[in-house]
Amino acid sequence: MEFVELTEDEFRTYSLTSPFKTFIQTPEMAKIREKNGYHSYYVGIKKEGRILAATMIGAKKGHFGYYEFYAPRGLLVDYENYELLSFFSKQLKYFIRKRKGYVLRIDPYYITEQKDIDGNTVEGGITHKKGIENLKKVGFIHSNEVYQQFTYMFSLSLNSTLEEIFKKFHTLPKRMIKKAEKNGVIIREASFEELKVVESLIQETSKREGFVARNLSYYEQLYEHFYSRNEVKFMLGEIILSEYKAKIELRIQELKKKSEDQEAKRQLAKELALLEEAEHMIPDSNGKVIISAGVFLLYGNELIYLFGGNKKEYLHLGSSYLMQWTMIQYGVQEHFEKYNFYGIMGKPSKEDGVYQFKRGFGGYVEELIGDYELPVHWYFYVQKLLHSLMHHS
C-alpha cells in the first residue's frame, strides 16, 4: 500500500464509489471552503494502482503559525478494516506534520447504529461498534464538541412506491399538502437572479427558529459549483395572486349555497378571512407572491434538503409541505434511494419543532459517530489547555 496525493478527478471518481460518499466530501465543496481560508488537499491509499481509501482535507492557519486540518465528513475508508485504517491514519499524521499541522479533525458520514423514527435503537439492526473501536485504537480521540456538521439527521427511504410513501405520512403533512394543492400553490425552480429571494426567506426563518443561516454568497457558490453538474436545486413556493383569490371566491360562492349548514358557516368564515388576507398581499411584477424556499443537493444516492424558509404569515397555505412532497416525488422518479431531511438539533425531542416537522413524513433518525480528533503535534495539547482555561476563567 502507498499513500499518495490524488488529482481532483481521481478523488471525485473514487468518492462516488464509497459507501460514505457525501456532497461535503467533493472538490466542489473544497472550492467553496477555500473562500473561507482553507487550503485543500486530496489524499488516499493506493494498492497496485487501485484506490482503497481517500479523503479531502482542508488546512487553516491558526495561532502561532500552526495549521488545523479538517476532513469534513471524512474519511472515506472502511473503518472495520483495521490494517487499512491504521496505515491511512499514520500516513495522514506524517503528511500533516510536514505541513506544520497540529490536529486532524473528522466527523465521518458513519452512523453509530440503526435508529427508528423516534431515535431508538433498532434491535438486530446495523451497528458500527467495531469501526468506532478501530478509530480509537489508531489514535483518534472522541470530542464532546460538535465542530461543524450535524450529529443527528432525519432520513426517509425512497425504495417504495409514491403511494406507499405518502400513505406513511402523518395526518398533518397529508392535510397541508392537499390544502396547498387546493390553493394553487406552485413549486418551481428559482433562477440565479432569484437566489436573493431564497436567501431572504431562509434568513427570516432562521431568526424565527434560531438556526444559523448562510449568506447570499454561499448560495451563489453552491449554484456556481453544483448547478452545471445537476447537483443542486433552489426551489420556490408561490401563488399567482389573481388565481388564488379566484379559487377562494369560488369556494365562498359554493358555501353560501349551504347557508343552513353549521359546518358550512364555519368554513365560510375561514374563507372570508383568507380573502381578506389575500387583499393585503403584495404581488411582484408578475402577479406572484413567493411564500417559501428550499435548497436541495442531489449527490450519489441521496437527495438532501439542505435549507428551507417560509413567510410566517403564510405558513397556513402549506407550501413547505408541498415542496417536500414535490421533491420526494422527484427523488423517486429519478431513482434516488434516500431523501435526507438533513440535520436535527440533537437527540429527538417533542420540543424540537424542526424534528417534528421532518418526522411527519415518516422515516428514521440517523445518529452519526460524531467528532474525532487525531493529535499530530504537541501543540494540540497546548491548544486544548488554552481552550479549557479560556472557558473556565
mmCIF file of C-alpha atoms in Angstrom:
data_model
loop_
_atom_site.group_PDB
_atom_site.id
_atom_site.type_symbol
_atom_site.label_atom_id
_atom_site.label_comp_id
_atom_site.label_asym_id
_atom_site.label_seq_id
_atom_site.Cartn_x
_atom_site.Cartn_y
_atom_site.Cartn_z
ATOM 1 C CA MET A 1 0.000 0.000 0.000
ATOM 2 C CA GLU A 2 1.192 3.536 -0.676
ATOM 3 C CA PHE A 3 -0.031 6.939 0.495
ATOM 4 C CA VAL A 4 -0.460 9.383 -2.410
ATOM 5 C CA GLU A 5 -1.821 12.768 -3.289
ATOM 6 C CA LEU A 6 -4.718 12.358 -5.715
ATOM 7 C CA THR A 7 -5.874 14.524 -8.582
ATOM 8 C CA GLU A 8 -9.306 16.142 -8.326
ATOM 9 C CA ASP A 9 -10.673 13.720 -10.922
ATOM 10 C CA GLU A 10 -9.194 10.659 -9.203
ATOM 11 C CA PHE A 11 -10.718 11.734 -5.908
ATOM 12 C CA ARG A 12 -14.132 12.501 -7.421
ATOM 13 C CA THR A 13 -14.286 9.143 -9.215
ATOM 14 C CA TYR A 14 -13.333 7.234 -6.068
ATOM 15 C CA SER A 15 -15.618 9.197 -3.737
ATOM 16 C CA LEU A 16 -18.687 8.258 -5.788
ATOM 17 C CA THR A 17 -17.898 4.569 -5.165
ATOM 18 C CA SER A 18 -17.565 4.974 -1.393
ATOM 19 C CA PRO A 19 -20.428 3.899 0.918
ATOM 20 C CA PHE A 20 -19.627 7.056 2.920
ATOM 21 C CA LYS A 21 -19.919 9.429 -0.030
ATOM 22 C CA THR A 22 -21.416 12.847 0.663
ATOM 23 C CA PHE A 23 -21.571 16.158 -1.178
ATOM 24 C CA ILE A 24 -19.415 17.637 1.612
ATOM 25 C CA GLN A 25 -16.506 15.408 0.511
ATOM 26 C CA THR A 26 -16.302 16.790 -3.043
ATOM 27 C CA PRO A 27 -13.938 19.079 -4.952
ATOM 28 C CA GLU A 28 -16.885 21.462 -5.363
ATOM 29 C CA MET A 29 -17.235 21.892 -1.587
ATOM 30 C CA ALA A 30 -13.446 22.174 -1.298
ATOM 31 C CA LYS A 31 -13.561 25.185 -3.624
ATOM 32 C CA ILE A 32 -16.285 26.785 -1.505
ATOM 33 C CA ARG A 33 -14.309 26.130 1.686
ATOM 34 C CA GLU A 34 -11.237 27.714 0.113
ATOM 35 C CA LYS A 35 -13.156 31.013 0.108
ATOM 36 C CA ASN A 36 -13.223 30.650 3.918
ATOM 37 C CA GLY A 37 -9.478 30.313 4.310
ATOM 38 C CA TYR A 38 -8.901 26.566 3.818
ATOM 39 C CA HIS A 39 -6.226 25.107 1.549
ATOM 40 C CA SER A 40 -7.430 21.799 0.121
ATOM 41 C CA TYR A 41 -5.621 18.504 -0.406
ATOM 42 C CA TYR A 42 -6.846 15.210 -1.891
ATOM 43 C CA VAL A 43 -5.021 12.206 -0.475
ATOM 44 C CA GLY A 44 -5.525 8.462 -0.462
ATOM 45 C CA ILE A 45 -4.162 4.949 -0.303
ATOM 46 C CA LYS A 46 -3.365 3.016 -3.476
ATOM 47 C CA LYS A 47 -2.515 -0.636 -3.946
ATOM 48 C CA GLU A 48 -1.426 -1.823 -7.379
ATOM 49 C CA GLY A 49 -2.880 1.362 -8.857
ATOM 50 C CA ARG A 50 -6.289 0.944 -7.225
ATOM 51 C CA ILE A 51 -7.545 3.482 -4.660
ATOM 52 C CA LEU A 52 -8.544 1.806 -1.378
ATOM 53 C CA ALA A 53 -9.262 4.921 0.736
ATOM 54 C CA ALA A 54 -9.286 8.676 0.280
ATOM 55 C CA THR A 55 -10.245 11.997 1.799
ATOM 56 C CA MET A 56 -10.432 15.664 1.028
ATOM 57 C CA ILE A 57 -8.813 17.681 3.814
ATOM 58 C CA GLY A 58 -8.535 21.402 4.330
ATOM 59 C CA ALA A 59 -5.788 23.240 6.220
ATOM 60 C CA LYS A 60 -6.475 26.516 8.001
ATOM 61 C CA LYS A 61 -3.827 28.612 9.748
ATOM 62 C CA GLY A 62 -4.349 29.051 13.472
ATOM 63 C CA HIS A 63 -2.321 30.634 16.272
ATOM 64 C CA PHE A 64 1.499 30.657 16.329
ATOM 65 C CA GLY A 65 1.678 29.569 12.687
ATOM 66 C CA TYR A 66 0.272 26.070 13.287
ATOM 67 C CA TYR A 67 -2.379 24.630 10.978
ATOM 68 C CA GLU A 68 -5.628 22.904 11.834
ATOM 69 C CA PHE A 69 -6.530 20.161 9.344
ATOM 70 C CA TYR A 70 -10.160 19.174 8.872
ATOM 71 C CA ALA A 71 -11.707 16.443 6.706
ATOM 72 C CA PRO A 72 -15.394 17.438 6.621
ATOM 73 C CA ARG A 73 -17.447 14.218 6.697
ATOM 74 C CA GLY A 74 -14.243 12.256 6.019
ATOM 75 C CA LEU A 75 -12.533 9.837 5.977
ATOM 76 C CA LEU A 76 -13.739 7.731 3.031
ATOM 77 C CA VAL A 77 -12.313 4.459 4.342
ATOM 78 C CA ASP A 78 -13.514 1.058 5.550
ATOM 79 C CA TYR A 79 -13.436 1.695 9.309
ATOM 80 C CA GLU A 80 -13.770 -2.026 10.024
ATOM 81 C CA ASN A 81 -10.547 -2.772 8.136
ATOM 82 C CA TYR A 82 -8.085 -2.092 10.958
ATOM 83 C CA GLU A 83 -4.942 -2.562 8.833
ATOM 84 C CA LEU A 84 -6.132 -0.082 6.196
ATOM 85 C CA LEU A 85 -7.396 2.468 8.743
ATOM 86 C CA SER A 86 -4.191 2.247 10.779
ATOM 87 C CA PHE A 87 -1.945 2.719 7.721
ATOM 88 C CA PHE A 88 -4.062 5.639 6.444
ATOM 89 C CA SER A 89 -4.045 7.346 9.866
ATOM 90 C CA LYS A 90 -0.270 7.036 10.301
ATOM 91 C CA GLN A 91 0.382 8.389 6.817
ATOM 92 C CA LEU A 92 -2.045 11.267 7.384
ATOM 93 C CA LYS A 93 -0.127 12.192 10.561
ATOM 94 C CA TYR A 94 3.179 12.309 8.622
ATOM 95 C CA PHE A 95 1.568 14.331 5.831
ATOM 96 C CA ILE A 96 0.016 16.848 8.228
ATOM 97 C CA ARG A 97 3.083 17.178 10.480
ATOM 98 C CA LYS A 98 5.233 18.033 7.429
ATOM 99 C CA ARG A 99 2.855 20.919 6.742
ATOM 100 C CA LYS A 100 3.035 22.281 10.303
ATOM 101 C CA GLY A 101 -0.358 20.846 11.227
ATOM 102 C CA TYR A 102 -1.198 20.016 14.835
ATOM 103 C CA VAL A 103 -4.519 18.144 14.521
ATOM 104 C CA LEU A 104 -6.777 16.332 12.072
ATOM 105 C CA ARG A 105 -10.480 16.736 12.817
ATOM 106 C CA ILE A 106 -13.026 14.409 11.255
ATOM 107 C CA ASP A 107 -16.806 13.919 11.579
ATOM 108 C CA PRO A 108 -17.438 10.874 9.364
ATOM 109 C CA TYR A 109 -20.643 10.134 7.476
ATOM 110 C CA TYR A 110 -20.801 6.931 9.517
ATOM 111 C CA ILE A 111 -23.732 6.029 11.759
ATOM 112 C CA THR A 112 -23.398 4.637 15.285
ATOM 113 C CA GLU A 113 -26.230 2.113 14.954
ATOM 114 C CA GLN A 114 -29.575 1.840 13.206
ATOM 115 C CA LYS A 115 -32.344 4.007 14.715
ATOM 116 C CA ASP A 116 -36.117 4.224 14.268
ATOM 117 C CA ILE A 117 -38.303 7.300 13.739
ATOM 118 C CA ASP A 118 -38.029 8.225 17.444
ATOM 119 C CA GLY A 119 -34.274 7.743 17.658
ATOM 120 C CA ASN A 120 -34.478 4.388 19.467
ATOM 121 C CA THR A 121 -32.001 1.646 18.597
ATOM 122 C CA VAL A 122 -33.389 -0.960 16.195
ATOM 123 C CA GLU A 123 -32.862 -4.415 17.712
ATOM 124 C CA GLY A 124 -30.724 -6.538 15.433
ATOM 125 C CA GLY A 125 -30.078 -3.506 13.204
ATOM 126 C CA ILE A 126 -26.849 -2.220 11.675
ATOM 127 C CA THR A 127 -24.147 -1.317 14.190
ATOM 128 C CA HIS A 128 -20.706 0.191 13.658
ATOM 129 C CA LYS A 129 -19.162 -0.504 17.066
ATOM 130 C CA LYS A 130 -16.170 -2.267 15.521
ATOM 131 C CA GLY A 131 -15.385 0.697 13.254
ATOM 132 C CA ILE A 132 -15.651 3.124 16.176
ATOM 133 C CA GLU A 133 -13.335 0.927 18.307
ATOM 134 C CA ASN A 134 -10.816 0.802 15.441
ATOM 135 C CA LEU A 135 -10.890 4.584 15.101
ATOM 136 C CA LYS A 136 -9.988 4.963 18.769
ATOM 137 C CA LYS A 137 -7.312 2.234 18.564
ATOM 138 C CA VAL A 138 -5.457 4.083 15.787
ATOM 139 C CA GLY A 139 -5.275 7.248 17.882
ATOM 140 C CA PHE A 140 -8.427 9.273 17.246
ATOM 141 C CA ILE A 141 -9.978 10.900 20.322
ATOM 142 C CA HIS A 142 -13.736 11.432 20.520
ATOM 143 C CA SER A 143 -14.580 15.104 21.028
ATOM 144 C CA ASN A 144 -17.620 16.188 23.002
ATOM 145 C CA GLU A 145 -17.798 19.337 20.905
ATOM 146 C CA VAL A 146 -19.662 19.375 17.596
ATOM 147 C CA TYR A 147 -17.245 21.092 15.227
ATOM 148 C CA GLN A 148 -19.120 21.983 12.039
ATOM 149 C CA GLN A 149 -21.530 19.220 10.962
ATOM 150 C CA PHE A 150 -24.708 17.779 12.458
ATOM 151 C CA THR A 151 -24.510 14.642 14.608
ATOM 152 C CA TYR A 152 -28.213 13.807 14.147
ATOM 153 C CA MET A 153 -30.103 13.707 10.860
ATOM 154 C CA PHE A 154 -33.514 12.544 9.712
ATOM 155 C CA SER A 155 -33.949 10.498 6.547
ATOM 156 C CA LEU A 156 -36.583 8.706 4.508
ATOM 157 C CA SER A 157 -36.101 5.625 2.322
ATOM 158 C CA LEU A 158 -37.257 6.119 -1.272
ATOM 159 C CA ASN A 159 -37.207 2.406 -2.082
ATOM 160 C CA SER A 160 -41.044 2.262 -2.213
ATOM 161 C CA THR A 161 -43.809 3.469 -4.495
ATOM 162 C CA LEU A 162 -45.071 7.042 -4.125
ATOM 163 C CA GLU A 163 -48.398 5.668 -2.890
ATOM 164 C CA GLU A 164 -46.676 3.675 -0.127
ATOM 165 C CA ILE A 165 -44.542 6.643 0.895
ATOM 166 C CA PHE A 166 -47.493 9.058 1.011
ATOM 167 C CA LYS A 167 -49.574 6.545 2.994
ATOM 168 C CA LYS A 168 -46.975 6.642 5.805
ATOM 169 C CA PHE A 169 -47.125 10.438 6.138
ATOM 170 C CA HIS A 170 -48.780 11.649 9.317
ATOM 171 C CA THR A 171 -52.163 13.408 9.181
ATOM 172 C CA LEU A 172 -50.806 16.978 9.253
ATOM 173 C CA PRO A 173 -48.484 16.714 6.204
ATOM 174 C CA LYS A 174 -51.208 14.960 4.202
ATOM 175 C CA ARG A 175 -53.727 17.667 5.090
ATOM 176 C CA MET A 176 -51.314 20.544 4.378
ATOM 177 C CA ILE A 177 -50.232 19.073 1.021
ATOM 178 C CA LYS A 178 -53.869 18.818 -0.076
ATOM 179 C CA LYS A 179 -54.516 22.337 1.192
ATOM 180 C CA ALA A 180 -51.560 23.729 -0.775
ATOM 181 C CA GLU A 181 -52.758 21.967 -3.922
ATOM 182 C CA LYS A 182 -56.307 23.243 -3.373
ATOM 183 C CA ASN A 183 -54.991 26.809 -3.084
ATOM 184 C CA GLY A 184 -52.953 26.523 -6.279
ATOM 185 C CA VAL A 185 -49.500 26.723 -4.653
ATOM 186 C CA ILE A 186 -46.838 26.285 -7.335
ATOM 187 C CA ILE A 187 -43.423 24.734 -6.594
ATOM 188 C CA ARG A 188 -40.767 25.674 -9.134
ATOM 189 C CA GLU A 189 -37.016 26.140 -9.530
ATOM 190 C CA ALA A 190 -35.509 29.538 -8.779
ATOM 191 C CA SER A 191 -33.227 31.286 -11.255
ATOM 192 C CA PHE A 192 -29.751 32.523 -10.278
ATOM 193 C CA GLU A 193 -31.198 36.056 -10.033
ATOM 194 C CA GLU A 194 -33.790 34.797 -7.525
ATOM 195 C CA LEU A 195 -31.202 33.435 -5.087
ATOM 196 C CA LYS A 196 -31.545 36.663 -3.115
ATOM 197 C CA VAL A 197 -35.236 35.791 -2.576
ATOM 198 C CA VAL A 198 -34.217 32.308 -1.385
ATOM 199 C CA GLU A 199 -31.645 33.838 0.982
ATOM 200 C CA SER A 200 -34.136 36.370 2.349
ATOM 201 C CA LEU A 201 -36.766 33.715 3.179
ATOM 202 C CA ILE A 202 -34.210 31.436 4.864
ATOM 203 C CA GLN A 203 -32.755 34.353 6.857
ATOM 204 C CA GLU A 204 -36.251 35.341 8.023
ATOM 205 C CA THR A 205 -36.937 31.765 9.148
ATOM 206 C CA SER A 206 -33.537 31.385 10.853
ATOM 207 C CA LYS A 207 -34.275 34.364 13.103
ATOM 208 C CA ARG A 208 -37.642 32.857 13.997
ATOM 209 C CA GLU A 209 -36.421 29.279 14.543
ATOM 210 C CA GLY A 210 -32.980 30.031 15.996
ATOM 211 C CA PHE A 211 -30.680 28.360 13.468
ATOM 212 C CA VAL A 212 -27.668 29.873 11.695
ATOM 213 C CA ALA A 213 -28.371 30.766 8.054
ATOM 214 C CA ARG A 214 -25.866 31.164 5.230
ATOM 215 C CA ASN A 215 -25.394 34.398 3.316
ATOM 216 C CA LEU A 216 -26.178 35.061 -0.343
ATOM 217 C CA SER A 217 -22.557 34.464 -1.368
ATOM 218 C CA TYR A 218 -22.754 30.852 -0.116
ATOM 219 C CA TYR A 219 -25.841 30.104 -2.234
ATOM 220 C CA GLU A 220 -24.205 31.717 -5.255
ATOM 221 C CA GLN A 221 -21.164 29.483 -4.758
ATOM 222 C CA LEU A 222 -23.361 26.380 -4.464
ATOM 223 C CA TYR A 223 -25.001 27.404 -7.734
ATOM 224 C CA GLU A 224 -21.647 28.108 -9.392
ATOM 225 C CA HIS A 225 -20.081 24.760 -8.462
ATOM 226 C CA PHE A 226 -23.006 22.318 -8.382
ATOM 227 C CA TYR A 227 -25.697 23.601 -10.780
ATOM 228 C CA SER A 228 -23.954 22.662 -14.034
ATOM 229 C CA ARG A 229 -23.488 19.148 -12.587
ATOM 230 C CA ASN A 230 -27.256 18.946 -11.857
ATOM 231 C CA GLU A 231 -26.405 18.508 -8.164
ATOM 232 C CA VAL A 232 -28.257 21.477 -6.645
ATOM 233 C CA LYS A 233 -31.792 22.796 -6.898
ATOM 234 C CA PHE A 234 -33.088 26.052 -5.444
ATOM 235 C CA MET A 235 -36.854 25.824 -5.139
ATOM 236 C CA LEU A 236 -39.589 28.407 -4.544
ATOM 237 C CA GLY A 237 -43.201 28.060 -3.475
ATOM 238 C CA GLU A 238 -45.540 30.730 -4.782
ATOM 239 C CA ILE A 239 -49.124 31.636 -5.600
ATOM 240 C CA ILE A 240 -50.457 33.620 -8.548
ATOM 241 C CA LEU A 241 -52.491 36.091 -6.545
ATOM 242 C CA SER A 242 -55.349 36.601 -9.015
ATOM 243 C CA GLU A 243 -55.838 32.840 -9.387
ATOM 244 C CA TYR A 244 -55.606 32.276 -5.630
ATOM 245 C CA LYS A 245 -58.279 34.893 -4.949
ATOM 246 C CA ALA A 246 -60.484 33.414 -7.671
ATOM 247 C CA LYS A 247 -60.274 29.979 -6.014
ATOM 248 C CA ILE A 248 -61.296 31.460 -2.647
ATOM 249 C CA GLU A 249 -64.183 33.410 -4.200
ATOM 250 C CA LEU A 250 -65.446 30.262 -5.933
ATOM 251 C CA ARG A 251 -65.397 28.357 -2.630
ATOM 252 C CA ILE A 252 -67.231 31.228 -0.933
ATOM 253 C CA GLN A 253 -69.993 31.113 -3.551
ATOM 254 C CA GLU A 254 -70.397 27.348 -3.052
ATOM 255 C CA LEU A 255 -70.500 27.681 0.740
ATOM 256 C CA LYS A 256 -73.106 30.456 0.589
ATOM 257 C CA LYS A 257 -75.472 27.974 -1.079
ATOM 258 C CA LYS A 258 -75.295 25.876 2.115
ATOM 259 C CA SER A 259 -76.197 28.730 4.444
ATOM 260 C CA GLU A 260 -78.223 26.477 6.791
ATOM 261 C CA ASP A 261 -75.324 24.102 7.421
ATOM 262 C CA GLN A 262 -73.335 24.975 10.591
ATOM 263 C CA GLU A 263 -70.100 23.420 9.286
ATOM 264 C CA ALA A 264 -70.512 25.384 6.037
ATOM 265 C CA LYS A 265 -70.876 28.566 8.092
ATOM 266 C CA ARG A 266 -67.592 27.829 9.891
ATOM 267 C CA GLN A 267 -65.841 27.127 6.594
ATOM 268 C CA LEU A 268 -67.321 30.297 5.096
ATOM 269 C CA ALA A 269 -65.865 32.374 7.956
ATOM 270 C CA LYS A 270 -62.428 30.839 7.272
ATOM 271 C CA GLU A 271 -62.635 31.516 3.535
ATOM 272 C CA LEU A 272 -63.720 35.114 4.096
ATOM 273 C CA ALA A 273 -60.703 35.574 6.404
ATOM 274 C CA LEU A 274 -58.436 34.140 3.681
ATOM 275 C CA LEU A 275 -59.909 36.535 1.125
ATOM 276 C CA GLU A 276 -59.361 39.467 3.483
ATOM 277 C CA GLU A 277 -55.751 38.365 3.955
ATOM 278 C CA ALA A 278 -55.303 37.988 0.174
ATOM 279 C CA GLU A 279 -56.471 41.572 -0.373
ATOM 280 C CA HIS A 280 -53.427 42.738 1.622
ATOM 281 C CA MET A 281 -50.886 40.549 -0.191
ATOM 282 C CA ILE A 282 -48.456 42.477 -2.366
ATOM 283 C CA PRO A 283 -47.586 40.599 -5.580
ATOM 284 C CA ASP A 284 -44.416 41.061 -7.617
ATOM 285 C CA SER A 285 -44.427 42.466 -11.160
ATOM 286 C CA ASN A 286 -45.644 39.079 -12.448
ATOM 287 C CA GLY A 287 -48.611 38.997 -10.089
ATOM 288 C CA LYS A 288 -46.995 36.325 -7.868
ATOM 289 C CA VAL A 289 -46.407 36.097 -4.118
ATOM 290 C CA ILE A 290 -43.411 33.944 -3.129
ATOM 291 C CA ILE A 291 -44.062 32.261 0.224
ATOM 292 C CA SER A 292 -41.420 29.538 0.697
ATOM 293 C CA ALA A 293 -37.945 28.479 -0.421
ATOM 294 C CA GLY A 294 -35.739 25.398 -0.238
ATOM 295 C CA VAL A 295 -32.190 24.403 -1.138
ATOM 296 C CA PHE A 296 -31.632 20.783 -2.207
ATOM 297 C CA LEU A 297 -28.424 18.876 -3.006
ATOM 298 C CA LEU A 298 -28.511 15.802 -5.269
ATOM 299 C CA TYR A 299 -25.462 13.642 -4.731
ATOM 300 C CA GLY A 300 -24.784 9.945 -5.091
ATOM 301 C CA ASN A 301 -27.849 8.004 -3.993
ATOM 302 C CA GLU A 302 -29.437 10.717 -1.864
ATOM 303 C CA LEU A 303 -31.475 13.875 -2.295
ATOM 304 C CA ILE A 304 -30.725 16.279 0.559
ATOM 305 C CA TYR A 305 -32.972 19.014 1.942
ATOM 306 C CA LEU A 306 -30.224 21.414 2.984
ATOM 307 C CA PHE A 307 -32.058 24.616 3.963
ATOM 308 C CA GLY A 308 -35.615 25.928 3.969
ATOM 309 C CA GLY A 309 -37.520 29.111 4.695
ATOM 310 C CA ASN A 310 -41.102 30.382 4.809
ATOM 311 C CA LYS A 311 -43.051 33.568 5.299
ATOM 312 C CA LYS A 312 -44.565 33.125 8.750
ATOM 313 C CA GLU A 313 -47.872 34.777 7.857
ATOM 314 C CA TYR A 314 -48.484 32.256 5.050
ATOM 315 C CA LEU A 315 -47.488 29.030 6.801
ATOM 316 C CA HIS A 316 -51.158 28.004 6.802
ATOM 317 C CA LEU A 317 -51.060 27.690 2.986
ATOM 318 C CA GLY A 318 -48.915 24.546 3.304
ATOM 319 C CA SER A 319 -46.252 25.489 0.760
ATOM 320 C CA SER A 320 -43.347 23.967 2.747
ATOM 321 C CA TYR A 321 -45.181 20.617 2.941
ATOM 322 C CA LEU A 322 -45.939 20.609 -0.782
ATOM 323 C CA MET A 323 -42.307 21.456 -1.526
ATOM 324 C CA GLN A 324 -41.130 18.388 0.418
ATOM 325 C CA TRP A 325 -43.669 16.168 -1.333
ATOM 326 C CA THR A 326 -42.698 17.587 -4.744
ATOM 327 C CA MET A 327 -39.018 16.826 -4.104
ATOM 328 C CA ILE A 328 -39.754 13.363 -2.652
ATOM 329 C CA GLN A 329 -41.660 12.577 -5.869
ATOM 330 C CA TYR A 330 -38.700 13.851 -7.893
ATOM 331 C CA GLY A 331 -36.360 11.656 -5.832
ATOM 332 C CA VAL A 332 -38.409 8.518 -6.521
ATOM 333 C CA GLN A 333 -38.765 9.324 -10.227
ATOM 334 C CA GLU A 334 -35.001 9.894 -10.562
ATOM 335 C CA HIS A 335 -34.209 6.675 -8.647
ATOM 336 C CA PHE A 336 -32.573 8.197 -5.570
ATOM 337 C CA GLU A 337 -32.513 5.748 -2.667
ATOM 338 C CA LYS A 338 -32.712 8.180 0.230
ATOM 339 C CA TYR A 339 -34.362 11.513 0.962
ATOM 340 C CA ASN A 340 -32.206 13.200 3.586
ATOM 341 C CA PHE A 341 -34.099 15.860 5.556
ATOM 342 C CA TYR A 342 -30.681 16.701 6.995
ATOM 343 C CA GLY A 343 -29.945 17.946 10.467
ATOM 344 C CA ILE A 344 -31.931 17.942 13.677
ATOM 345 C CA MET A 345 -30.521 19.845 16.624
ATOM 346 C CA GLY A 346 -29.845 16.911 18.951
ATOM 347 C CA LYS A 347 -31.498 13.792 20.292
ATOM 348 C CA PRO A 348 -35.109 13.642 19.013
ATOM 349 C CA SER A 349 -37.440 15.668 21.206
ATOM 350 C CA LYS A 350 -41.119 16.630 21.188
ATOM 351 C CA GLU A 351 -39.985 20.203 21.841
ATOM 352 C CA ASP A 352 -37.892 20.306 18.655
ATOM 353 C CA GLY A 353 -40.184 21.813 16.017
ATOM 354 C CA VAL A 354 -37.759 21.093 13.153
ATOM 355 C CA TYR A 355 -37.606 17.407 14.093
ATOM 356 C CA GLN A 356 -41.395 17.217 14.473
ATOM 357 C CA PHE A 357 -41.875 18.736 11.001
ATOM 358 C CA LYS A 358 -39.497 16.191 9.424
ATOM 359 C CA ARG A 359 -40.891 13.297 11.493
ATOM 360 C CA GLY A 360 -44.334 13.932 9.989
ATOM 361 C CA PHE A 361 -43.132 12.475 6.687
ATOM 362 C CA GLY A 362 -42.174 9.116 8.239
ATOM 363 C CA GLY A 363 -38.584 7.918 8.048
ATOM 364 C CA TYR A 364 -35.871 7.339 10.621
ATOM 365 C CA VAL A 365 -33.250 9.107 12.730
ATOM 366 C CA GLU A 366 -29.562 8.780 11.861
ATOM 367 C CA GLU A 367 -27.049 9.360 14.656
ATOM 368 C CA LEU A 368 -23.550 9.757 13.244
ATOM 369 C CA ILE A 369 -20.498 8.848 15.316
ATOM 370 C CA GLY A 370 -19.668 12.495 15.988
ATOM 371 C CA ASP A 371 -16.417 14.443 16.006
ATOM 372 C CA TYR A 372 -12.967 12.890 16.389
ATOM 373 C CA GLU A 373 -9.525 14.453 16.630
ATOM 374 C CA LEU A 374 -6.181 12.929 15.735
ATOM 375 C CA PRO A 375 -3.363 14.698 17.632
ATOM 376 C CA VAL A 376 -0.410 15.289 15.315
ATOM 377 C CA HIS A 377 1.842 17.673 17.269
ATOM 378 C CA TRP A 378 2.364 18.560 20.941
ATOM 379 C CA TYR A 379 0.735 21.957 20.229
ATOM 380 C CA PHE A 380 -2.605 20.063 20.133
ATOM 381 C CA TYR A 381 -2.408 19.635 23.923
ATOM 382 C CA VAL A 382 -1.325 23.253 24.462
ATOM 383 C CA GLN A 383 -4.289 24.407 22.389
ATOM 384 C CA LYS A 384 -6.640 22.174 24.418
ATOM 385 C CA LEU A 385 -5.291 23.606 27.679
ATOM 386 C CA LEU A 386 -5.643 27.203 26.461
ATOM 387 C CA HIS A 387 -9.189 26.478 25.284
ATOM 388 C CA SER A 388 -10.050 24.946 28.664
ATOM 389 C CA LEU A 389 -8.622 27.906 30.627
ATOM 390 C CA MET A 390 -10.480 30.410 28.431
ATOM 391 C CA HIS A 391 -13.819 28.656 29.035
ATOM 392 C CA HIS A 392 -13.356 28.265 32.791
ATOM 393 C CA SER A 393 -11.908 31.674 33.616
#
